[in-house]
């Protein structure tokens, strides 16, 4: 158990819909990262939040947005869903209260999104 | 933009043989290079990492080498076992930050008993 909790584990929805994925980082971790894993694309970095602030953006579509709340949990919002958005979405956390980046990312179990 | 190339995409070895996976990266500011193992249906987990001030690091049967000049790093697994079968991802830090990683596309390693 990595200590990172993601919900829901599975989600099936239709094209055009909007979903929210939730992530609770390890206790004390200030950084939350979101990654998308599709069959042939490996792990694609989407966005990074540190202590409530957006720190870096990767290949995140404009239809996607994220935020990190004061209690450090994060949500990834996916809207106007398309078939190609079907993927496994991972949240990962790192960095303790001192803000030191240990390097290791602790991944949650992922949220599998299926868009029909 | 930043990129990490990983080869091969699939690798099949006999139990007891060695396995080597190679990666190249494009961002000269990268200073942290982890390797993650992802078993089927599971989350990626860190197995070994190396920082740019080190050329080689070993942990029991796994080792990683780094050539910063060539922007190349490799994972070596010796005496492979069936439980080593998984997808392995290399990664490189981007914009000098250890936490922001760009991943290779993965290598599916199969170890045949």
GROMACS .gro file of C-alpha atoms in nm:
model
  229
    1UNK     CA    1   0.000   0.000   0.000
    2UNK     CA    2   0.156   0.329  -0.116
    3UNK     CA    3  -0.061   0.547   0.108
    4UNK     CA    4  -0.205   0.726  -0.196
    5UNK     CA    5  -0.581   0.677  -0.237
    6UNK     CA    6  -0.766   0.724  -0.562
    7UNK     CA    7  -1.139   0.709  -0.623
    8UNK     CA    8  -1.324   0.581  -0.808
    9UNK     CA    9  -1.129   0.271  -0.913
   10UNK     CA   10  -1.344   0.222  -1.221
   11UNK     CA   11  -1.570   0.460  -1.407
   12UNK     CA   12  -1.776   0.405  -1.720
   13UNK     CA   13  -1.938   0.701  -1.888
   14UNK     CA   14  -2.055   0.828  -2.225
   15UNK     CA   15  -1.897   1.068  -2.471
   16UNK     CA   16  -1.965   1.431  -2.392
   17UNK     CA   17  -1.994   1.372  -2.020
   18UNK     CA   18  -1.785   1.513  -1.738
   19UNK     CA   19  -1.617   1.318  -1.458
   20UNK     CA   20  -1.411   1.399  -1.151
   21UNK     CA   21  -1.129   1.181  -1.026
   22UNK     CA   22  -1.013   1.221  -0.669
   23UNK     CA   23  -0.675   1.166  -0.508
   24UNK     CA   24  -0.564   1.174  -0.147
   25UNK     CA   25  -0.184   1.190  -0.119
   26UNK     CA   26   0.030   1.019   0.142
   27UNK     CA   27   0.009   1.180   0.480
   28UNK     CA   28   0.236   1.484   0.482
   29UNK     CA   29   0.308   1.488   0.108
   30UNK     CA   30   0.262   1.831  -0.043
   31UNK     CA   31   0.309   1.742  -0.410
   32UNK     CA   32   0.046   1.570  -0.623
   33UNK     CA   33   0.105   1.461  -0.980
   34UNK     CA   34  -0.146   1.331  -1.232
   35UNK     CA   35  -0.049   1.088  -1.508
   36UNK     CA   36  -0.250   0.933  -1.789
   37UNK     CA   37  -0.167   0.579  -1.899
   38UNK     CA   38  -0.305   0.465  -2.231
   39UNK     CA   39  -0.230   0.131  -2.393
   40UNK     CA   40   0.043   0.248  -2.628
   41UNK     CA   41   0.151   0.573  -2.470
   42UNK     CA   42   0.309   0.477  -2.141
   43UNK     CA   43   0.273   0.728  -1.860
   44UNK     CA   44   0.193   1.080  -1.978
   45UNK     CA   45   0.253   1.359  -1.727
   46UNK     CA   46  -0.054   1.582  -1.701
   47UNK     CA   47  -0.008   1.828  -1.416
   48UNK     CA   48   0.170   1.889  -1.085
   49UNK     CA   49   0.042   2.069  -0.777
   50UNK     CA   50   0.248   2.165  -0.475
   51UNK     CA   51   0.078   2.281  -0.156
   52UNK     CA   52  -0.226   2.403  -0.344
   53UNK     CA   53  -0.049   2.575  -0.631
   54UNK     CA   54  -0.007   2.456  -0.987
   55UNK     CA   55   0.366   2.404  -1.050
   56UNK     CA   56   0.392   2.243  -1.390
   57UNK     CA   57   0.177   2.136  -1.681
   58UNK     CA   58   0.246   1.854  -1.920
   59UNK     CA   59   0.035   1.727  -2.206
   60UNK     CA   60  -0.294   1.817  -2.044
   61UNK     CA   61  -0.587   1.895  -2.272
   62UNK     CA   62  -0.784   2.216  -2.229
   63UNK     CA   63  -1.091   1.998  -2.153
   64UNK     CA   64  -0.907   1.873  -1.845
   65UNK     CA   65  -0.845   2.070  -1.530
   66UNK     CA   66  -0.722   1.998  -1.182
   67UNK     CA   67  -0.693   2.155  -0.842
   68UNK     CA   68  -0.542   2.081  -0.504
   69UNK     CA   69  -0.742   2.173  -0.197
   70UNK     CA   70  -0.623   2.308   0.142
   71UNK     CA   71  -0.636   1.956   0.287
   72UNK     CA   72  -0.396   1.858   0.002
   73UNK     CA   73  -0.631   1.620  -0.176
   74UNK     CA   74  -0.656   1.677  -0.549
   75UNK     CA   75  -0.923   1.639  -0.813
   76UNK     CA   76  -0.883   1.592  -1.187
   77UNK     CA   77  -1.181   1.708  -1.387
   78UNK     CA   78  -1.232   1.568  -1.736
   79UNK     CA   79  -1.503   1.725  -1.949
   80UNK     CA   80  -1.654   1.680  -2.296
   81UNK     CA   81  -1.521   1.328  -2.284
   82UNK     CA   82  -1.413   1.154  -2.602
   83UNK     CA   83  -1.349   0.787  -2.674
   84UNK     CA   84  -0.977   0.857  -2.675
   85UNK     CA   85  -0.988   0.973  -2.314
   86UNK     CA   86  -1.037   0.613  -2.203
   87UNK     CA   87  -0.729   0.537  -1.997
   88UNK     CA   88  -0.593   0.465  -1.653
   89UNK     CA   89  -0.537   0.786  -1.461
   90UNK     CA   90  -0.274   0.773  -1.188
   91UNK     CA   91  -0.217   1.013  -0.909
   92UNK     CA   92   0.121   1.017  -0.737
   93UNK     CA   93   0.256   1.208  -0.441
   94UNK     CA   94   0.593   1.297  -0.300
   95UNK     CA   95   0.768   1.554  -0.080
   96UNK     CA   96   0.722   1.561   0.293
   97UNK     CA   97   0.644   1.859   0.514
   98UNK     CA   98   0.999   1.989   0.478
   99UNK     CA   99   0.939   2.025   0.107
  100UNK     CA  100   1.234   1.804   0.029
  101UNK     CA  101   1.190   1.618  -0.295
  102UNK     CA  102   1.301   1.266  -0.216
  103UNK     CA  103   1.259   1.173  -0.579
  104UNK     CA  104   1.038   0.869  -0.541
  105UNK     CA  105   0.685   0.905  -0.666
  106UNK     CA  106   0.428   0.704  -0.471
  107UNK     CA  107   0.150   0.605  -0.706
  108UNK     CA  108  -0.209   0.530  -0.622
  109UNK     CA  109  -0.385   0.228  -0.771
  110UNK     CA  110  -0.531   0.439  -1.049
  111UNK     CA  111  -0.877   0.522  -1.178
  112UNK     CA  112  -0.975   0.334  -1.491
  113UNK     CA  113  -1.196   0.549  -1.710
  114UNK     CA  114  -1.393   0.395  -1.994
  115UNK     CA  115  -1.573   0.629  -2.231
  116UNK     CA  116  -1.838   0.460  -2.448
  117UNK     CA  117   1.004   1.920  -2.625
  118UNK     CA  118   1.152   1.683  -2.373
  119UNK     CA  119   1.151   1.319  -2.470
  120UNK     CA  120   1.262   0.981  -2.337
  121UNK     CA  121   1.312   0.695  -2.580
  122UNK     CA  122   1.307   0.341  -2.440
  123UNK     CA  123   1.415   0.017  -2.610
  124UNK     CA  124   1.320  -0.256  -2.658
  125UNK     CA  125   0.943  -0.240  -2.625
  126UNK     CA  126   0.930  -0.613  -2.550
  127UNK     CA  127   1.197  -0.846  -2.418
  128UNK     CA  128   1.179  -1.218  -2.359
  129UNK     CA  129   1.453  -1.403  -2.171
  130UNK     CA  130   1.504  -1.741  -2.012
  131UNK     CA  131   1.511  -1.764  -1.636
  132UNK     CA  132   1.863  -1.702  -1.513
  133UNK     CA  133   1.965  -1.490  -1.811
  134UNK     CA  134   2.035  -1.118  -1.794
  135UNK     CA  135   1.806  -0.846  -1.928
  136UNK     CA  136   1.909  -0.500  -2.042
  137UNK     CA  137   1.676  -0.208  -2.113
  138UNK     CA  138   1.810   0.115  -2.261
  139UNK     CA  139   1.684   0.472  -2.253
  140UNK     CA  140   1.794   0.800  -2.400
  141UNK     CA  141   1.673   1.143  -2.294
  142UNK     CA  142   1.674   1.485  -2.456
  143UNK     CA  143   1.669   1.741  -2.172
  144UNK     CA  144   2.026   1.827  -2.076
  145UNK     CA  145   1.893   1.967  -1.746
  146UNK     CA  146   1.768   1.622  -1.638
  147UNK     CA  147   1.942   1.518  -1.318
  148UNK     CA  148   1.735   1.230  -1.184
  149UNK     CA  149   1.667   0.898  -1.356
  150UNK     CA  150   1.435   0.647  -1.188
  151UNK     CA  151   1.314   0.309  -1.306
  152UNK     CA  152   0.965   0.189  -1.223
  153UNK     CA  153   0.823  -0.161  -1.241
  154UNK     CA  154   0.456  -0.212  -1.314
  155UNK     CA  155   0.306  -0.557  -1.271
  156UNK     CA  156  -0.012  -0.636  -1.457
  157UNK     CA  157  -0.304  -0.439  -1.313
  158UNK     CA  158  -0.090  -0.278  -1.047
  159UNK     CA  159   0.057   0.065  -0.984
  160UNK     CA  160   0.411   0.157  -1.091
  161UNK     CA  161   0.668   0.115  -0.815
  162UNK     CA  162   1.020   0.251  -0.794
  163UNK     CA  163   1.287  -0.019  -0.816
  164UNK     CA  164   1.604   0.185  -0.849
  165UNK     CA  165   1.711   0.539  -0.932
  166UNK     CA  166   2.028   0.726  -1.012
  167UNK     CA  167   2.128   1.088  -0.991
  168UNK     CA  168   2.344   1.274  -1.237
  169UNK     CA  169   2.651   1.284  -1.014
  170UNK     CA  170   2.674   0.904  -1.018
  171UNK     CA  171   2.768   0.679  -1.309
  172UNK     CA  172   2.645   0.347  -1.177
  173UNK     CA  173   2.429   0.214  -0.895
  174UNK     CA  174   2.359  -0.143  -0.794
  175UNK     CA  175   2.099  -0.305  -0.571
  176UNK     CA  176   2.125  -0.683  -0.551
  177UNK     CA  177   2.031  -0.817  -0.897
  178UNK     CA  178   1.951  -0.483  -1.055
  179UNK     CA  179   2.187  -0.209  -1.164
  180UNK     CA  180   2.157   0.116  -1.351
  181UNK     CA  181   2.426   0.294  -1.550
  182UNK     CA  182   2.423   0.656  -1.665
  183UNK     CA  183   2.620   0.827  -1.939
  184UNK     CA  184   2.539   1.198  -1.915
  185UNK     CA  185   2.752   1.289  -2.213
  186UNK     CA  186   2.556   1.056  -2.436
  187UNK     CA  187   2.228   1.122  -2.249
  188UNK     CA  188   2.186   0.751  -2.209
  189UNK     CA  189   2.099   0.526  -1.916
  190UNK     CA  190   2.033   0.155  -1.884
  191UNK     CA  191   1.876  -0.098  -1.650
  192UNK     CA  192   2.048  -0.432  -1.602
  193UNK     CA  193   1.876  -0.726  -1.436
  194UNK     CA  194   2.091  -1.032  -1.369
  195UNK     CA  195   1.980  -1.386  -1.285
  196UNK     CA  196   1.626  -1.310  -1.396
  197UNK     CA  197   1.335  -1.484  -1.226
  198UNK     CA  198   0.974  -1.532  -1.339
  199UNK     CA  199   0.862  -1.271  -1.084
  200UNK     CA  200   1.070  -1.014  -1.273
  201UNK     CA  201   0.810  -1.035  -1.551
  202UNK     CA  202   0.646  -0.691  -1.570
  203UNK     CA  203   0.654  -0.366  -1.764
  204UNK     CA  204   0.954  -0.150  -1.682
  205UNK     CA  205   0.952   0.226  -1.732
  206UNK     CA  206   1.252   0.451  -1.737
  207UNK     CA  207   1.206   0.820  -1.660
  208UNK     CA  208   1.402   1.142  -1.653
  209UNK     CA  209   1.338   1.454  -1.454
  210UNK     CA  210   1.238   1.756  -1.659
  211UNK     CA  211   1.334   2.117  -1.604
  212UNK     CA  212   1.574   2.006  -1.332
  213UNK     CA  213   1.297   1.904  -1.091
  214UNK     CA  214   1.318   1.555  -0.943
  215UNK     CA  215   0.945   1.534  -0.907
  216UNK     CA  216   0.841   1.615  -1.263
  217UNK     CA  217   0.921   1.310  -1.467
  218UNK     CA  218   0.887   1.221  -1.831
  219UNK     CA  219   0.852   0.847  -1.881
  220UNK     CA  220   0.959   0.617  -2.160
  221UNK     CA  221   0.690   0.405  -2.321
  222UNK     CA  222   0.785   0.096  -2.128
  223UNK     CA  223   0.943  -0.243  -2.187
  224UNK     CA  224   0.740  -0.557  -2.133
  225UNK     CA  225   0.979  -0.813  -1.988
  226UNK     CA  226   0.882  -1.178  -1.995
  227UNK     CA  227   1.097  -1.429  -1.808
  228UNK     CA  228   1.033  -1.785  -1.917
  229UNK     CA  229   1.089  -2.058  -1.657
   0.00000   0.00000   0.00000
